[in-house]
Coordinates of C-alpha atoms in Angstrom, one line a residue:
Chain X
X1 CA 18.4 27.8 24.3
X2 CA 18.6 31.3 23.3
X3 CA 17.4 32.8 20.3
X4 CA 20.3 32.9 18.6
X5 CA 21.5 29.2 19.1
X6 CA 17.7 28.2 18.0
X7 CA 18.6 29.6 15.0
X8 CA 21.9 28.2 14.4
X9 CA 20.3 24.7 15.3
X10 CA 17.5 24.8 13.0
X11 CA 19.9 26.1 9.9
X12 CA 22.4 23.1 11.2
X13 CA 19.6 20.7 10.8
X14 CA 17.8 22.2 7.4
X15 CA 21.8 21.9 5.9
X16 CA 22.0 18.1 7.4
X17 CA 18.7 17.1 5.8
X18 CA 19.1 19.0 2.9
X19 CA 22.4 17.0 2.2
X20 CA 21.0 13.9 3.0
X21 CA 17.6 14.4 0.9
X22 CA 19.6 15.5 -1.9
X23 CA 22.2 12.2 -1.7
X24 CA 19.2 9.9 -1.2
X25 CA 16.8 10.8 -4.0
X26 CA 20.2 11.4 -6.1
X27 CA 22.0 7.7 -5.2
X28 CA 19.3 5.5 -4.8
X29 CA 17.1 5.7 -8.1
X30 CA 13.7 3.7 -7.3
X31 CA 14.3 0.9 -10.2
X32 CA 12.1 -1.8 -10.5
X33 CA 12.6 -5.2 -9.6
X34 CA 12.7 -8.2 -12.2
X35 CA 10.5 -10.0 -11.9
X36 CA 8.1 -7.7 -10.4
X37 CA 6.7 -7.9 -6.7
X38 CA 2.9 -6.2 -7.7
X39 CA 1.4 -4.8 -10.4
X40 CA -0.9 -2.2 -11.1
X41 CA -2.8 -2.3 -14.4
X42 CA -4.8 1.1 -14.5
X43 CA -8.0 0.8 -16.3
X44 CA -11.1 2.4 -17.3
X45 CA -13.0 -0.5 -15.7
X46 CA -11.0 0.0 -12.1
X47 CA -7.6 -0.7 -11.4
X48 CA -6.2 -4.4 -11.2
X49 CA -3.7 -4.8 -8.5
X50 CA -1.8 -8.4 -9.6
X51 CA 0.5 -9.7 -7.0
X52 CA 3.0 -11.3 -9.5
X53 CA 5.2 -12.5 -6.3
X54 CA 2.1 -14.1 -4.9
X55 CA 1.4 -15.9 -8.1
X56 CA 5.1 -16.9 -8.2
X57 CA 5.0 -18.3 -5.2
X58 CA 1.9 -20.4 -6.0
X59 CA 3.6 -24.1 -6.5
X60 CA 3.2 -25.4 -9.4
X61 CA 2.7 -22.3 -11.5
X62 CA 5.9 -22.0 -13.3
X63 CA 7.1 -18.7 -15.7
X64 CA 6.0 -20.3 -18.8
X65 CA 2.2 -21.0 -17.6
X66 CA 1.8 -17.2 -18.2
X67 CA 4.8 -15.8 -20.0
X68 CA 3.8 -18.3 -22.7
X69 CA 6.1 -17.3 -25.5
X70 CA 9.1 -17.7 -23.4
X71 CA 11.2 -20.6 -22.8
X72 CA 12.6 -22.0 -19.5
X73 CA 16.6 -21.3 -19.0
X74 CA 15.9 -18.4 -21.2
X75 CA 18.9 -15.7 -20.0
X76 CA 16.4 -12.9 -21.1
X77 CA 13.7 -12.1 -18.7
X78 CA 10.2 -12.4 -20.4
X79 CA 8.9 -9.2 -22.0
X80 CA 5.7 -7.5 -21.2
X81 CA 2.7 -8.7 -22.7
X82 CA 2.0 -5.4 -24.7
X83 CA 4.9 -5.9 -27.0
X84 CA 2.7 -8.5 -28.7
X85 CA -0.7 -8.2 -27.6
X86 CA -1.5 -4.1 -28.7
X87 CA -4.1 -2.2 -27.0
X88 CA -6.0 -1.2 -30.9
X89 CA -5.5 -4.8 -32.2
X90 CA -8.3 -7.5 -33.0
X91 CA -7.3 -11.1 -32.0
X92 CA -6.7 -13.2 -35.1
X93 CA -5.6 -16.5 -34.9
X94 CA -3.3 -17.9 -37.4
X95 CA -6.0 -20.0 -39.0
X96 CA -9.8 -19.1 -39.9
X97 CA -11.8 -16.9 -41.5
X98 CA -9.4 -13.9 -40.1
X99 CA -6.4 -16.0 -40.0
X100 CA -3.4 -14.7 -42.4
X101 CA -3.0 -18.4 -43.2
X102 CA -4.7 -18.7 -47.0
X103 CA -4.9 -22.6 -47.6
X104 CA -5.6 -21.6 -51.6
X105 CA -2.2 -20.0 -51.6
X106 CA -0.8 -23.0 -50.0
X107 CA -2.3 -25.9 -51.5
X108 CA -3.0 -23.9 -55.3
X109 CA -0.3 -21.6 -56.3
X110 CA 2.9 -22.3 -54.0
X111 CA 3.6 -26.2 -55.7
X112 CA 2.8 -27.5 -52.8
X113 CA 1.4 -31.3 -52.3
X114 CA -1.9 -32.1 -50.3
X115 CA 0.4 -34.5 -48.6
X116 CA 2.9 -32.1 -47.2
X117 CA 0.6 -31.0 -44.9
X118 CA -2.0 -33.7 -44.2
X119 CA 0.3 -36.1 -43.7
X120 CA -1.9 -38.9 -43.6
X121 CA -4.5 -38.2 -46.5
X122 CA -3.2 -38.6 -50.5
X123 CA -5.4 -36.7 -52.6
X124 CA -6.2 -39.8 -55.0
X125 CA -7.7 -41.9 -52.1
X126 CA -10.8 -39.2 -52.8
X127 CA -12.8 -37.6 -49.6
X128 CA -11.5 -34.6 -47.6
X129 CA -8.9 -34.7 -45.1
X130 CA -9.4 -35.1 -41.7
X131 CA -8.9 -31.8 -39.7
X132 CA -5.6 -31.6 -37.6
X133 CA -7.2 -30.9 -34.5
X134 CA -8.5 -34.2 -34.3
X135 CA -5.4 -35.8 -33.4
X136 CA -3.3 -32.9 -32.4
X137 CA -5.3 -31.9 -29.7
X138 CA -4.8 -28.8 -28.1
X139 CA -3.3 -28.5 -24.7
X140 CA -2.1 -32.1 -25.3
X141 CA 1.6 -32.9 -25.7
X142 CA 3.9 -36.6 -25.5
X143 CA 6.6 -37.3 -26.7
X144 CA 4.7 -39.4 -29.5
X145 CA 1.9 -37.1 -30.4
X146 CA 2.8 -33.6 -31.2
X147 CA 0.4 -30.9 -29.4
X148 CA -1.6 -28.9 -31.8
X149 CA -0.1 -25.5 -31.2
X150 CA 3.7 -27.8 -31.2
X151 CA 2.2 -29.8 -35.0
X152 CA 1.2 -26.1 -36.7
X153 CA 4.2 -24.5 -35.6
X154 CA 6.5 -27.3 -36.9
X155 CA 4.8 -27.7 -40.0
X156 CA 4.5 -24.5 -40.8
X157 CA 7.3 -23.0 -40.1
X158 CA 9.7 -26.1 -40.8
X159 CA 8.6 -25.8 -44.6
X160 CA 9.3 -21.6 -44.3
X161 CA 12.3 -22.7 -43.3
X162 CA 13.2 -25.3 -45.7
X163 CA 11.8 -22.7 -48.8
X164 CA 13.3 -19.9 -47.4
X165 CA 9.7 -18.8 -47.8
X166 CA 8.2 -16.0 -45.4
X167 CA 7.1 -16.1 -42.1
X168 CA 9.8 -17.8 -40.0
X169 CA 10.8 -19.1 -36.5
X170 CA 10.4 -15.1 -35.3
X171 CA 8.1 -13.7 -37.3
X172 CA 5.1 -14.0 -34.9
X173 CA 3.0 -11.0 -36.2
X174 CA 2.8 -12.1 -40.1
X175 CA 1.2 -15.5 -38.6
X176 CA -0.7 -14.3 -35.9
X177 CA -2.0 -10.8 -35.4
X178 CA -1.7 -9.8 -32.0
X179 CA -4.7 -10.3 -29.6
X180 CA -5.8 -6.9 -27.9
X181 CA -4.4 -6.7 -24.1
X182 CA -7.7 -6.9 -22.7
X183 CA -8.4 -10.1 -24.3
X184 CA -4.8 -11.5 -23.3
X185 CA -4.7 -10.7 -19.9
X186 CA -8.4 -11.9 -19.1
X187 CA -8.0 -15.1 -21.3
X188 CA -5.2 -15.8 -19.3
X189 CA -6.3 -14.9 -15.8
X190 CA -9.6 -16.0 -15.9
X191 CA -9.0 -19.3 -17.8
X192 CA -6.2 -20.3 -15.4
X193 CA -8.5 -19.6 -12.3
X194 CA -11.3 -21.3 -13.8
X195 CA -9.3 -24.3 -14.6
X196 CA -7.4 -24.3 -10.9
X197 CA -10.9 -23.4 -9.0
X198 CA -9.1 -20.8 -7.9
X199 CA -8.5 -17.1 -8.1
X200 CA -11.7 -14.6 -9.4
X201 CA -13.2 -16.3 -12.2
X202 CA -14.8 -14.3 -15.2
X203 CA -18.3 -14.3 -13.4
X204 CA -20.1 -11.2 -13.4
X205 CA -19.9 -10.7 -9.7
X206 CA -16.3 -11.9 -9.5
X207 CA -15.2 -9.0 -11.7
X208 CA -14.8 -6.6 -8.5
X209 CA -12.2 -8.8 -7.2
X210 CA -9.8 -8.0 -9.7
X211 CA -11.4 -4.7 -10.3
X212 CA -11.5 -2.7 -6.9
X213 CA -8.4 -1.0 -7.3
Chain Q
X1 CA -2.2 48.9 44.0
X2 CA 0.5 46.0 42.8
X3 CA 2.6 46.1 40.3
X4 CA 0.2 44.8 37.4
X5 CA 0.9 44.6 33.5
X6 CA -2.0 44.7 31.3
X7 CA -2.1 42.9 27.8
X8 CA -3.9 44.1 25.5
X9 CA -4.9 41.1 23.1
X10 CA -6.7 40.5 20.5
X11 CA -9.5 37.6 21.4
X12 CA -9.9 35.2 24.3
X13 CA -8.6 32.9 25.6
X14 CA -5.7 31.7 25.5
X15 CA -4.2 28.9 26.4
X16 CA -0.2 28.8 27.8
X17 CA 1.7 25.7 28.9
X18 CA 4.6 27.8 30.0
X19 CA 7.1 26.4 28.0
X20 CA 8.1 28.2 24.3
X21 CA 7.0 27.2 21.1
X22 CA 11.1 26.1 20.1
X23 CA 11.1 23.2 22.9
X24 CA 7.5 22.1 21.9
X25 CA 8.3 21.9 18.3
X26 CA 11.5 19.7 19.4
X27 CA 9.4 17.7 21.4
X28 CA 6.8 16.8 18.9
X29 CA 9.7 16.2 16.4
X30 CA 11.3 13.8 19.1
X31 CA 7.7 12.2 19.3
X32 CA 7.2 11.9 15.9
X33 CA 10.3 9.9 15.5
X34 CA 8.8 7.2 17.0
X35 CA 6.8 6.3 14.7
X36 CA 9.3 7.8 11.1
X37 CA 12.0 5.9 12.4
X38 CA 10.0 2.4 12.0
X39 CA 8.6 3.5 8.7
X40 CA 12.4 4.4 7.4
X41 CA 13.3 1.1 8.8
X42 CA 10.3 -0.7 6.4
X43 CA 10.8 1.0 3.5
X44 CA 15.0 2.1 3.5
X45 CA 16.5 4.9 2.3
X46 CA 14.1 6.0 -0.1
X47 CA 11.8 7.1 3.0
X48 CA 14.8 9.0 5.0
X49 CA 15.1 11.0 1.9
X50 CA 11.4 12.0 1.7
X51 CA 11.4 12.6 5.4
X52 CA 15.2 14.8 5.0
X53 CA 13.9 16.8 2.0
X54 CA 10.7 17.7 3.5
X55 CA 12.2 19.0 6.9
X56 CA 14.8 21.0 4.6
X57 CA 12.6 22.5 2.1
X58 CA 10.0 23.2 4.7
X59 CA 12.7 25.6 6.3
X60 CA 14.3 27.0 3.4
X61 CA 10.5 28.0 2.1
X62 CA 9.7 29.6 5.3
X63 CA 13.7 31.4 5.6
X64 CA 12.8 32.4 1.8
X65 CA 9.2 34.3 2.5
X66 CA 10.7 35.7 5.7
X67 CA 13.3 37.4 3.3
X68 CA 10.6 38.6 0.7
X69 CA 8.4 39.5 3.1
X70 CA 11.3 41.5 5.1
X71 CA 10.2 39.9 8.3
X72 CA 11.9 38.9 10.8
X73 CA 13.8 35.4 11.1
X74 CA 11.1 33.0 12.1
X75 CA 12.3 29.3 11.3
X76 CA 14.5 29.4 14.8
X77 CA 11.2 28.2 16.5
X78 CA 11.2 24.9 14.6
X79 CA 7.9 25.1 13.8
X80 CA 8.6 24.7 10.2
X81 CA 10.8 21.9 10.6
X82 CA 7.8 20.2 12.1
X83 CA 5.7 21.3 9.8
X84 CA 8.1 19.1 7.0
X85 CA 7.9 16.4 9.4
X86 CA 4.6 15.7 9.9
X87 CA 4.2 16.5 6.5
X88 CA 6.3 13.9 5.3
X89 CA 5.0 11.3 7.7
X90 CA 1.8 11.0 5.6
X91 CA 3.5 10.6 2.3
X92 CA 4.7 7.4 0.8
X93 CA 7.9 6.4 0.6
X94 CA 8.2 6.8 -3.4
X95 CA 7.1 10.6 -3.6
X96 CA 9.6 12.4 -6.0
X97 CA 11.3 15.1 -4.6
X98 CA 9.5 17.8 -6.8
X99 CA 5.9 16.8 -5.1
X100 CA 7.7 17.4 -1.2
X101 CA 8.9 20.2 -2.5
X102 CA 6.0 21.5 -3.9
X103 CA 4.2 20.4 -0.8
X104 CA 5.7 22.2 1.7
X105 CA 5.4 25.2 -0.3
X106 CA 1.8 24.2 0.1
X107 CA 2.3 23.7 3.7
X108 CA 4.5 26.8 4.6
X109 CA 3.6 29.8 2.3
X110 CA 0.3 29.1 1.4
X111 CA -0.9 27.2 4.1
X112 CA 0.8 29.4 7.0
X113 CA 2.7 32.1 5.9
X114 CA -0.1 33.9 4.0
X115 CA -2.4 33.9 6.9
X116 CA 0.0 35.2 9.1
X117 CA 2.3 32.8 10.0
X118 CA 2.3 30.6 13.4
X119 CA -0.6 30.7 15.4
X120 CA -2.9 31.9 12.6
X121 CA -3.3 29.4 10.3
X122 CA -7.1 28.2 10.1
X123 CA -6.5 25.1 8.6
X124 CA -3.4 22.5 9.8
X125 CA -0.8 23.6 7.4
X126 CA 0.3 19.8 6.6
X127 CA -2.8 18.5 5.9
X128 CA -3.9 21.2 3.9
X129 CA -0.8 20.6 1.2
X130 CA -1.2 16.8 1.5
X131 CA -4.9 17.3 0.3
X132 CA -3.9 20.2 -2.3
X133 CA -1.3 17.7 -3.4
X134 CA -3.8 14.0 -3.5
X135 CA -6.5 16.4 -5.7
X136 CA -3.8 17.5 -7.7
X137 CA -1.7 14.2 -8.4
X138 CA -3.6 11.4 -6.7
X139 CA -2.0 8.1 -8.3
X140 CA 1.3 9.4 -6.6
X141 CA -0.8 9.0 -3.4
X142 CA -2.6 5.4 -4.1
X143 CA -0.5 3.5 -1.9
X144 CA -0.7 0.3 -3.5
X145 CA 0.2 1.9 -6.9
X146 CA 3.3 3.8 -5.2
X147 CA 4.8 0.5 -3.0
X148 CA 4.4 -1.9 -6.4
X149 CA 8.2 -2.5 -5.5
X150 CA 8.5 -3.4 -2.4
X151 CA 8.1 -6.8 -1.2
X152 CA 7.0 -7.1 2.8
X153 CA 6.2 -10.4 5.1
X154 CA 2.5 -8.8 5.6
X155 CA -0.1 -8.7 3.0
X156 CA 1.3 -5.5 0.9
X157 CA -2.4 -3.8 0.2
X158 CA -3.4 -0.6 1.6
X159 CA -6.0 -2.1 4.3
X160 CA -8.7 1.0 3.3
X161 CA -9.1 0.2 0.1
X162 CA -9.4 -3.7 0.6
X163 CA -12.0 -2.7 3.3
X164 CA -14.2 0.0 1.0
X165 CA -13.9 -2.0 -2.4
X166 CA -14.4 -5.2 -0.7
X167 CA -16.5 -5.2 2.6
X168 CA -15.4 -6.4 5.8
X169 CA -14.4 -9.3 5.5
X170 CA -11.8 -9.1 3.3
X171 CA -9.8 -7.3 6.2
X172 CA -10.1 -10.0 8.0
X173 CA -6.5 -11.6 7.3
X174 CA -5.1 -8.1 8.9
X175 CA -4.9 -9.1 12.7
X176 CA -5.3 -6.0 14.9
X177 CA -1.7 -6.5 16.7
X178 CA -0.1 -6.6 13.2
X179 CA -2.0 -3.7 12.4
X180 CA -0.7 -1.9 15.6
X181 CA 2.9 -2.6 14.9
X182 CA 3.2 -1.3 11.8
X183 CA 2.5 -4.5 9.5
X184 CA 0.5 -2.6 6.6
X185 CA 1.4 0.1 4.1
X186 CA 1.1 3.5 4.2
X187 CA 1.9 6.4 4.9
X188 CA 6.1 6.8 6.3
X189 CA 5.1 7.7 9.8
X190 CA 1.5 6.9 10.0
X191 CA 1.4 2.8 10.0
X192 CA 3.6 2.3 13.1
X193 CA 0.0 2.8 15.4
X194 CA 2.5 2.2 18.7
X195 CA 5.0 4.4 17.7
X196 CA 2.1 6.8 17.2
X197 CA 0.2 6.3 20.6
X198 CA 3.6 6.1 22.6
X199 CA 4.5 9.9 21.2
X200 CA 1.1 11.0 21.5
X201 CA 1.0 9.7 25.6
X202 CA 4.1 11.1 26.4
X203 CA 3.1 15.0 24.2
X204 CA 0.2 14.4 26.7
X205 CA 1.8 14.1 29.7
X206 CA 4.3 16.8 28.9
X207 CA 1.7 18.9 27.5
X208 CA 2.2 19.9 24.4
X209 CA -1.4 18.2 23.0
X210 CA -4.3 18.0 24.7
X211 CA -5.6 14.8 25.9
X212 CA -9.2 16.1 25.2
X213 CA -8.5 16.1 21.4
X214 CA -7.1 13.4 21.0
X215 CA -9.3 11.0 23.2
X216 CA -12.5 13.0 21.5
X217 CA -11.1 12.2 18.1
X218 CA -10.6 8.2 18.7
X219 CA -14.1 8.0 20.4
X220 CA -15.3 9.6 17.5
X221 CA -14.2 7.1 15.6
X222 CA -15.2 3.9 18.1
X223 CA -18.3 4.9 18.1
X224 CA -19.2 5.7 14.6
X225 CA -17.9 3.2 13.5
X226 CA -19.1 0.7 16.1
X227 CA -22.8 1.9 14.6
X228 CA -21.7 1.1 11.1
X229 CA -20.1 -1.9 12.2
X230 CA -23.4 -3.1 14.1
X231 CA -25.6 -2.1 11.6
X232 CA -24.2 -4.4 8.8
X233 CA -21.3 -5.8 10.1
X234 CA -20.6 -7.6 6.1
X235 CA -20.0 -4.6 5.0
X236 CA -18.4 -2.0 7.6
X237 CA -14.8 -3.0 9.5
X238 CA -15.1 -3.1 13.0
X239 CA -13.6 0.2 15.4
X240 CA -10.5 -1.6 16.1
X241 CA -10.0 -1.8 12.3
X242 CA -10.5 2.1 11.3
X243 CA -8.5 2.9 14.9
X244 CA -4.7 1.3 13.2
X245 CA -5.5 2.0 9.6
X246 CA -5.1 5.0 7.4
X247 CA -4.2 8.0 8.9
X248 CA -6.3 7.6 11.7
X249 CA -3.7 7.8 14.7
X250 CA -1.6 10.2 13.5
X251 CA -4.5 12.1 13.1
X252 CA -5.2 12.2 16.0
X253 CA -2.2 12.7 18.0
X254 CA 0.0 14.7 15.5
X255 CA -3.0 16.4 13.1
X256 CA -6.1 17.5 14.6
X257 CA -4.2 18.7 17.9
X258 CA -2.1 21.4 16.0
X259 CA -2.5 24.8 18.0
X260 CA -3.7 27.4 16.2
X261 CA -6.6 25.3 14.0
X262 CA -8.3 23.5 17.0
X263 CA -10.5 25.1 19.9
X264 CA -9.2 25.8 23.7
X265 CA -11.9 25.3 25.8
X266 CA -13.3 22.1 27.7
X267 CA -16.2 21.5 26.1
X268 CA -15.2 22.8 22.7
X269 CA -12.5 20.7 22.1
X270 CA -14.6 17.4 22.9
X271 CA -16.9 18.5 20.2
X272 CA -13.8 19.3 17.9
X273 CA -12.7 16.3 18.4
X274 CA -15.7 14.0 18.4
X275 CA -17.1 15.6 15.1
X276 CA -13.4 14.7 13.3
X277 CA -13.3 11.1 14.3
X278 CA -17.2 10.5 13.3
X279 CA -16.4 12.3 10.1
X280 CA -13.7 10.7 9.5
X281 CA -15.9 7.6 9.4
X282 CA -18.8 8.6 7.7
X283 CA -16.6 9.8 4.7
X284 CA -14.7 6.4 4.9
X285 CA -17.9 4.2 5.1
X286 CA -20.1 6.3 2.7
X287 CA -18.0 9.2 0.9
X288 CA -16.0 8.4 -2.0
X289 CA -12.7 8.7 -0.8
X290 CA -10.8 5.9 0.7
X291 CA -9.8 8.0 3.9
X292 CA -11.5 10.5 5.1
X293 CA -8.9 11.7 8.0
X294 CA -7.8 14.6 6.1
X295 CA -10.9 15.7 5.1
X296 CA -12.4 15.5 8.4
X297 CA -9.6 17.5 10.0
X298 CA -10.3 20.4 7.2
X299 CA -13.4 20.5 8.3
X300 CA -12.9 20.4 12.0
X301 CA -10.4 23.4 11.7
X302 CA -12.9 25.4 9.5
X303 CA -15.4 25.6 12.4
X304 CA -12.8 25.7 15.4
X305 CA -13.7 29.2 15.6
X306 CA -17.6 28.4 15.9
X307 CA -17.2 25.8 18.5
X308 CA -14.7 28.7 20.4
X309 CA -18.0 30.4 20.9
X310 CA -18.4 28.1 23.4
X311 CA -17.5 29.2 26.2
X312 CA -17.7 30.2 30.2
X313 CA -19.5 33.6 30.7
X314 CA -17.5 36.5 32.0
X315 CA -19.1 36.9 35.4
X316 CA -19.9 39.9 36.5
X317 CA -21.1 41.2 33.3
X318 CA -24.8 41.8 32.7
X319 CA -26.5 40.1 30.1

């Protein structure tokens, strides 16, 4: 080839990739897939690579195991677990010591009967109540027994309802303040694992495993 | 007397395969796409456009400092064109546009032009940008952070980092023959291994590389890492291992064989060689950085001109 038709070749090609380049980045925006193949949590511990198709794929393990609030048949796709669990927040369940529920309020000032909640006790039979727990057990759910998560919601949020008192059906955060991501994401991992003998457990030498990204 | 021409240049030697530098620049393109086209078959269009954009904007830099610089035309040798290529055979397939572009300005101005353009860069100009570019924006360059998206038939992790964070054995799923044919990610053009080897045999035979680099280099790497390996074998991946992963084979067919950075005699370029492949290893197994190929190759170039010293005397002159 001669100088000249070097030339004109190599501006032929630099025009032919530049026009391609351009219509490439331009009409094929990377978007990401839902539900997500992996996932990269970047952390001051070492990244955490979670293979969310892998985990899918796992039988048995079904949306709801870990997308917890969301319901099967659901036409939204679940949302990330940072819209509820906040990086700055302290876990506070709904009940305890740091729990919004005050039982004074409830069983003092609002009106309400001793009765309406434990269902089972009437306050002139004497003696204390027996905690809810110890029938609605948690993690346990028939069709005759409510679970204890299923029990609390229903009772407390049925009566909201019925009063038109606050918090209702979506007002998750005035029950419970969120728990801090950290604590939601290893809760979850590592107590699924754990239960399935499976998976990096919360061991001190298992942390690498999720940790060696 | 005959007729005789005397040149009058400026250090020795040289070495000339005859053929000029436009045909060997389309040869080691045509090479290269041996191993681009698989990777822009694995990853789609997202990859042609990192490979297109980085060939363009590697000319257009080099046509725009030849203007500013009021020199003459150069790009018509293609060696910028090549330079874009090999370039964007190390990147992933999600780089944005802006960071080829910016990379090539690495690669052509900086890298090249500045020291003279062809022939007198003392570093490979592609592998100079690409490490500019990993210090400057590395989580663009974590492989397993940029190919979150993509969904493969092959465990999707890049193989280094499973092999440095983990040990050994947590490579073992990755069989060597997947390995070879491309079944991990990576880099666009630096996974497919036989894509790699068959361009680099056939630059060899033609003569455009030189078999003692390249065979240095990957002996280099055998054996260090056959020592490692041998010496806790928990820990360090076997040779076969560090041979198909990382950038190991296109560094050593397409990287540490570029002209102008790497020595010209015998026993010079065995040492070049040799030294980048045990580097490369040493910085894998013990440095802090997941691949050491790059980092290697910088160094290898940086004392190309020592190991030159090497050399036959001139006979006939006195000591």
């Amino acid at each position: 080839m001669s100088l000249k038709n070097e030339l004109k070749f190599v501006y032929v090609i630099a025009i032919i990739c530049l026009v391609i380049g351009v219509f490439c980045y331009s009409s094929l925006p990377a978007k990401s897939p839902e539900p997500p193949v992996r996932l990269m949590f970047k952390t001051v511990g070492g990244n955490v690579l979670f293979d969310h198709q892998a985990h899918g794929d796992v039988p048995g393990l079904a949306c709801e195991d870990c997308h917890h609030t969301y319901k099967k048949g659901e036409t939204d796709v679940p949302v990330s677990c940072e819209t509820c669990h906040k990086a700055d927040s302290k876990f506070v369940s709904a009940l305890g010591d740091n729990g919004k529920f005050d039982h004074e309020g409830h069983s003092d000032d609002y009106g309400l009967s001793c009765n309406d909640c434990h269902h089972n006790y009437y306050e002139e039979d004497g003696g204390e109540p027996q905690p809810c727990s110890d029938c609605h057990e948690a993690g346990v759910v028939d069709d005759y027994m409510p679970g204890r998560v299923q029990a609390f919601h229903k009772q407390c949020i049925s009566c909201h309802e019925d009063n038109g008192a606050a918090p209702g059906q979506s007002d998750c955060e005035s029950c419970h303040a969120p728990r801090k991501t950290v604590e939601a994401f290893h809760g979850q991992c590592i107590k699924c694992h754990e239960d399935l003998h499976k998976g990096p457990s919360g061991s001190d030498e298992d942390c690498k495993k999720c940790h060696g990204f | 007397m005959p007729n005789t021409l005397k040149l009058t240049v400026s250090h020795a030697p040289f070495w000339h395969n005859g053929s000029s530098i436009s045909s060997k620049s389309r040869n080691i393109l045509l090479a290269s796409l041996l191993a681009v086209v698989p990777g822009c078959y694995q990853y789609g269009m997202a990859a042609v456009g990192v490979v297109t954009m980085s060939i363009a904007s590697a000319i257009i830099w080099e046509l725009l400092i030849n203007f500013i610089s009021r020199r003459p035309i150069s790009v018509g040798d293609g060696n910028a064109a090549l330079i874009g290529m090999i370039f964007a055979m190390m990147l992933p397939a999600t780089t944005p546009w802006w960071a080829v572009v910016t990379g090539t300005f690495f690669a052509v101005v900086i890298a090249k032009e500045i020291f003279g353009g062809i022939g007198a860069n003392p570093f490979n100009p592609a592998v100079l940008a690409m490490t500019i570019l990993m210090l400057s924006w590395g989580n663009l360059f974590d492989f397993n952070a940029a190919l979150l998206n993509y969904s493969f038939n092959f465990k999707a992790v890049y193989p280094l980092v499973l092999s440095k964070s983990f040990g050994a054995h947590a490579v073992e799923p990755f069989a060597l023959m997947d390995l070879l044919l491309g079944k991990q990610i990576g880099g666009i053009g630096s996974t497919c291994g036989i894509g790699l080897i068959l361009g680099g045999v056939y630059l060899i035979l033609r003569g455009f590389i030189r078999w003692e680099v390249c065979f240095s280099f990957l002996a280099g790497i055998i054996i260090a890492a056959l020592c490692f390996n041998i010496l806790n074998p928990e820990l360090y991946a076997g040779p076969g291992f560090h041979l198909l992963t990382g950038y190991t084979m296109i560094g050593a067919f397409f990287l540490a064989t570029e002209d102008s950075s790497s020595p010209v005699n015998f026993i010079p370029m065995l040492i070049y060689g040799f030294l980048g492949g045990a580097l490369t290893i040493l910085i894998r197994n013990i440095g802090t950085h997941i691949d050491g190929v790059l980092y290697a190759i910088l160094i290898i170039n940086l004392v190309n001109p020592l190991l030159d010293k090497i050399r036959p005397k001139a006979i006939g002159k006195g000591v």
